[in-house]
């Protein structure tokens, strides 16, 4: 997959660089700049590091611990470039060697498991990620006992994955377990405690406990500002709090946090990065809610190519922003175009999550609303019936689930009148 590389020269900082290193992560405006930058760039040049690893395999054999370390380093570099399939390949190789050399019960194996789990999760392979995280938890429990930071970290990974899979009660129970361990070990004001609180806020959000989530996120932002200043973590906290403000109808406050956050992300990543896509998408959502539909569409259309390049064309983020674009088109009355975007979005979300996920149900509900607007009642009933049945299976009854049930009752009522 091609990575969105910076067009800024990695040597002198000039714009419009055209020479690209074969590793795809750096560009230069001329050969001299490339030469000058090489001592620094070679530390992270994946092409060079793959060559080194292959040479090491020939000299030391496939299963040497040095090869495991190099494979891990490569996996992390590819992950940071959002090249996730390549990352998964090298991290899995590092894990294989670690188990072979150290046996299952070793701290290096726990670290390798966490790295593999995270890349599965980034690709929405949640069942595989959970299996790996549970293995890591078992290793940490055997090495450290139940009340350690390592065990709390492993439990947090499981909680986040359960949340992303839509299993909110199970996720909350795991977060609470991790939170209790970390508070006992580190006190209330530690960044690891903040990370768990942030996860809990996401789950509260998903359960529609919006004001509880907002209070928790304000606490997290406060900890991050004191501990980190202008960092990726602070940008993440700003993004999360903006979502809470938006849900409470506090649109100006939400935009202020999003503008601060996107500024931080652009400073840290001068190239196009997936984090920038997330901020753009959320700015678009606020614009749409303010009725600024043209601005919303413009911002979503800037997020879409960033997601396609960084996460891949079939990722859940691409599916989600296509759904956002469809919503705006629907509100602008461009119903045919909206419907084709909804269908594109739904196909991606089904591919990532399977057919019984709440995001799939939301897509179906939105398609039903669009069909009603287009006067196609039969299609609307089919879409909303499927959405309603997913929500019921998942035990979700608030927000869009409630709206879907209402729409179904209304359409069924209309049908019975006509007969």
Short mmCIF file of C-alpha atoms in Angstrom, two decimals, residues 87-311:
data_model
loop_
_atom_site.label_atom_id
_atom_site.label_comp_id
_atom_site.label_asym_id
_atom_site.label_seq_id
_atom_site.Cartn_x
_atom_site.Cartn_y
_atom_site.Cartn_z
CA UNK A 87 3.58 -4.56 10.38
CA UNK A 88 1.52 -7.64 11.25
CA UNK A 89 3.88 -9.91 9.26
CA UNK A 90 7.04 -8.73 11.07
CA UNK A 91 5.49 -8.58 14.56
CA UNK A 92 4.12 -12.12 14.17
CA UNK A 93 7.63 -13.27 13.16
CA UNK A 94 9.12 -11.55 16.22
CA UNK A 95 6.54 -13.28 18.45
CA UNK A 96 7.24 -16.70 16.89
CA UNK A 97 10.97 -16.38 17.62
CA UNK A 98 10.39 -15.03 21.16
CA UNK A 99 8.19 -18.04 22.07
CA UNK A 100 10.73 -20.38 20.49
CA UNK A 101 13.69 -18.86 22.37
CA UNK A 102 12.19 -17.95 25.77
CA UNK A 103 9.12 -20.19 26.10
CA UNK A 104 5.59 -18.76 26.52
CA UNK A 105 6.09 -17.40 30.05
CA UNK A 106 8.54 -14.51 29.49
CA UNK A 107 8.24 -10.70 29.55
CA UNK A 108 9.57 -10.46 25.95
CA UNK A 109 6.72 -12.75 24.86
CA UNK A 110 4.14 -10.59 26.69
CA UNK A 111 5.50 -7.47 24.91
CA UNK A 112 5.48 -9.25 21.52
CA UNK A 113 1.88 -10.43 22.11
CA UNK A 114 0.74 -6.87 22.95
CA UNK A 115 2.33 -5.52 19.76
CA UNK A 116 0.63 -8.17 17.58
CA UNK A 117 -2.72 -7.63 19.35
CA UNK A 118 -2.56 -3.86 18.76
CA UNK A 119 -2.00 -4.30 15.00
CA UNK A 120 -4.87 -6.82 14.75
CA UNK A 121 -7.05 -4.29 16.54
CA UNK A 122 -5.98 -1.43 14.25
CA UNK A 123 -7.20 -3.60 11.35
CA UNK A 124 -10.50 -4.33 13.16
CA UNK A 125 -9.58 -8.03 13.58
CA UNK A 126 -11.07 -7.95 17.08
CA UNK A 127 -11.47 -11.69 17.75
CA UNK A 128 -7.83 -12.36 16.86
CA UNK A 129 -6.76 -9.38 18.98
CA UNK A 130 -8.75 -10.63 22.01
CA UNK A 131 -7.21 -14.08 21.76
CA UNK A 132 -3.71 -12.54 21.70
CA UNK A 133 -4.42 -10.09 24.56
CA UNK A 134 -5.78 -12.92 26.74
CA UNK A 135 -2.58 -14.87 26.14
CA UNK A 136 -0.61 -11.78 27.18
CA UNK A 137 -2.71 -11.43 30.37
CA UNK A 138 -2.00 -15.04 31.31
CA UNK A 139 1.76 -14.51 30.81
CA UNK A 140 1.72 -11.31 32.93
CA UNK A 141 -0.28 -13.01 35.71
CA UNK A 142 2.20 -15.90 35.82
CA UNK A 143 5.19 -13.52 35.89
CA UNK A 144 3.92 -10.68 38.12
CA UNK A 145 0.93 -11.94 40.12
CA UNK A 146 -2.50 -10.33 39.86
CA UNK A 147 -1.94 -6.81 41.24
CA UNK A 148 0.78 -5.44 38.94
CA UNK A 149 0.94 -2.61 36.37
CA UNK A 150 1.63 -5.18 33.64
CA UNK A 151 -1.53 -7.12 34.50
CA UNK A 152 -3.58 -3.88 34.61
CA UNK A 153 -2.17 -2.99 31.17
CA UNK A 154 -3.16 -6.37 29.74
CA UNK A 155 -6.69 -6.06 31.23
CA UNK A 156 -6.99 -2.53 29.72
CA UNK A 157 -6.08 -3.90 26.27
CA UNK A 158 -8.83 -6.52 26.59
CA UNK A 159 -11.33 -3.85 27.76
CA UNK A 160 -10.58 -1.55 24.80
CA UNK A 161 -10.91 -4.41 22.35
CA UNK A 162 -14.26 -5.48 23.87
CA UNK A 163 -15.44 -1.87 23.60
CA UNK A 164 -14.42 -1.69 19.93
CA UNK A 165 -16.27 -4.96 19.35
CA UNK A 166 -19.45 -3.43 20.81
CA UNK A 167 -19.45 -5.53 24.05
CA UNK A 168 -19.88 -2.56 26.38
CA UNK A 169 -20.85 -4.15 29.72
CA UNK A 170 -17.96 -6.62 29.49
CA UNK A 171 -15.60 -3.76 28.54
CA UNK A 172 -16.70 -1.62 31.52
CA UNK A 173 -16.16 -4.49 33.96
CA UNK A 174 -12.59 -4.95 32.66
CA UNK A 175 -11.84 -1.20 32.79
CA UNK A 176 -13.03 -1.09 36.41
CA UNK A 177 -10.78 -4.02 37.26
CA UNK A 178 -7.73 -2.28 35.69
CA UNK A 179 -8.64 1.10 37.27
CA UNK A 180 -8.74 -0.39 40.78
CA UNK A 181 -5.27 -1.97 40.35
CA UNK A 182 -3.67 1.20 38.92
CA UNK A 183 -5.17 3.57 41.52
CA UNK A 184 -3.86 1.36 44.27
CA UNK A 185 -0.37 1.29 42.72
CA UNK A 186 -0.02 4.82 41.25
CA UNK A 187 -2.62 7.14 42.82
CA UNK A 188 -5.33 9.16 41.06
CA UNK A 189 -3.18 11.53 39.05
CA UNK A 190 -1.06 9.18 36.93
CA UNK A 191 -1.16 9.08 33.11
CA UNK A 192 -1.90 5.32 33.14
CA UNK A 193 -4.96 6.01 35.30
CA UNK A 194 -5.93 8.75 32.80
CA UNK A 195 -5.72 6.23 29.93
CA UNK A 196 -8.11 3.86 31.69
CA UNK A 197 -10.52 6.71 32.53
CA UNK A 198 -10.44 7.68 28.85
CA UNK A 199 -11.40 4.14 27.83
CA UNK A 200 -14.20 4.10 30.41
CA UNK A 201 -15.51 7.41 29.00
CA UNK A 202 -15.65 5.86 25.49
CA UNK A 203 -17.70 2.97 26.84
CA UNK A 204 -20.04 5.28 28.81
CA UNK A 205 -20.54 7.20 25.56
CA UNK A 206 -21.45 4.05 23.70
CA UNK A 207 -23.98 3.31 26.46
CA UNK A 208 -25.43 6.83 26.05
CA UNK A 209 -24.24 7.98 29.51
CA UNK A 210 -23.10 11.21 27.95
CA UNK A 211 -22.68 13.58 30.89
CA UNK A 212 -20.78 10.95 32.95
CA UNK A 213 -18.46 10.48 29.96
CA UNK A 214 -17.91 14.25 29.63
CA UNK A 215 -16.98 14.71 33.31
CA UNK A 216 -14.50 11.83 33.02
CA UNK A 217 -12.91 13.33 29.88
CA UNK A 218 -12.48 16.75 31.49
CA UNK A 219 -10.56 14.98 34.27
CA UNK A 220 -8.40 13.16 31.71
CA UNK A 221 -7.61 16.37 29.78
CA UNK A 222 -6.59 18.05 33.03
CA UNK A 223 -4.12 15.20 33.82
CA UNK A 224 -2.74 15.21 30.24
CA UNK A 225 -2.18 19.01 30.18
CA UNK A 226 -0.23 18.85 33.43
CA UNK A 227 1.81 15.78 32.47
CA UNK A 228 2.44 16.14 28.73
CA UNK A 229 2.02 19.63 27.31
CA UNK A 230 1.68 19.53 23.51
CA UNK A 231 1.69 15.80 22.67
CA UNK A 232 -0.16 13.11 20.72
CA UNK A 233 -1.81 12.05 23.98
CA UNK A 234 -3.04 15.59 24.65
CA UNK A 235 -4.42 15.77 21.07
CA UNK A 236 -6.31 12.51 21.71
CA UNK A 237 -7.81 13.89 24.93
CA UNK A 238 -8.91 17.07 23.11
CA UNK A 239 -10.57 14.96 20.40
CA UNK A 240 -12.41 12.84 22.96
CA UNK A 241 -13.63 15.82 24.99
CA UNK A 242 -14.82 17.56 21.79
CA UNK A 243 -17.05 14.52 21.15
CA UNK A 244 -18.61 14.91 24.61
CA UNK A 245 -19.17 18.64 24.05
CA UNK A 246 -20.73 17.93 20.66
CA UNK A 247 -23.12 15.36 22.15
CA UNK A 248 -24.22 17.96 24.70
CA UNK A 249 -24.88 20.49 21.91
CA UNK A 250 -21.84 22.61 22.94
CA UNK A 251 -20.70 23.11 19.33
CA UNK A 252 -18.41 26.14 19.73
CA UNK A 253 -16.58 24.50 22.65
CA UNK A 254 -16.24 21.32 20.56
CA UNK A 255 -14.75 23.21 17.58
CA UNK A 256 -12.29 25.06 19.83
CA UNK A 257 -10.94 21.74 21.17
CA UNK A 258 -10.80 20.25 17.64
CA UNK A 259 -8.88 23.26 16.26
CA UNK A 260 -6.36 23.03 19.14
CA UNK A 261 -5.99 19.28 18.59
CA UNK A 262 -5.55 19.36 14.80
CA UNK A 263 -2.87 22.05 15.29
CA UNK A 264 -0.93 19.69 17.59
CA UNK A 265 -1.32 16.75 15.17
CA UNK A 266 -0.08 18.80 12.19
CA UNK A 267 2.98 19.93 14.17
CA UNK A 268 3.82 16.35 15.19
CA UNK A 269 3.05 14.86 11.74
CA UNK A 270 3.80 17.35 8.95
CA UNK A 271 2.78 14.61 6.48
CA UNK A 272 -0.85 13.49 6.18
CA UNK A 273 -1.54 11.18 9.13
CA UNK A 274 -4.59 9.17 10.18
CA UNK A 275 -4.96 11.37 13.30
CA UNK A 276 -5.58 14.39 11.06
CA UNK A 277 -8.34 12.41 9.31
CA UNK A 278 -10.01 11.79 12.67
CA UNK A 279 -9.97 15.51 13.54
CA UNK A 280 -11.29 16.50 10.10
CA UNK A 281 -14.09 13.94 10.37
CA UNK A 282 -15.15 15.28 13.76
CA UNK A 283 -14.99 18.91 12.57
CA UNK A 284 -17.28 17.82 9.71
CA UNK A 285 -19.76 16.27 12.14
CA UNK A 286 -19.98 19.53 14.13
CA UNK A 287 -20.43 21.60 10.95
CA UNK A 288 -23.24 19.28 9.84
CA UNK A 289 -25.00 19.65 13.20
CA UNK A 290 -24.66 23.44 12.88
CA UNK A 291 -26.35 23.18 9.47
CA UNK A 292 -23.16 24.19 7.60
CA UNK A 293 -23.58 21.40 5.06
CA UNK A 294 -21.16 22.63 2.35
CA UNK A 295 -18.37 23.08 4.90
CA UNK A 296 -19.11 19.65 6.38
CA UNK A 297 -18.90 17.99 2.97
CA UNK A 298 -15.64 19.77 2.15
CA UNK A 299 -14.02 18.61 5.41
CA UNK A 300 -15.25 14.99 5.07
CA UNK A 301 -13.86 14.89 1.52
CA UNK A 302 -10.46 15.91 2.91
CA UNK A 303 -10.60 13.13 5.55
CA UNK A 304 -11.53 10.38 3.05
CA UNK A 305 -8.26 10.18 1.03
CA UNK A 306 -6.22 10.39 4.26
CA UNK A 307 -8.05 7.32 5.62
CA UNK A 308 -7.83 5.46 2.30
CA UNK A 309 -4.08 5.94 2.20
CA UNK A 310 -3.28 5.31 5.86
CA UNK A 311 -5.79 2.62 6.89
#
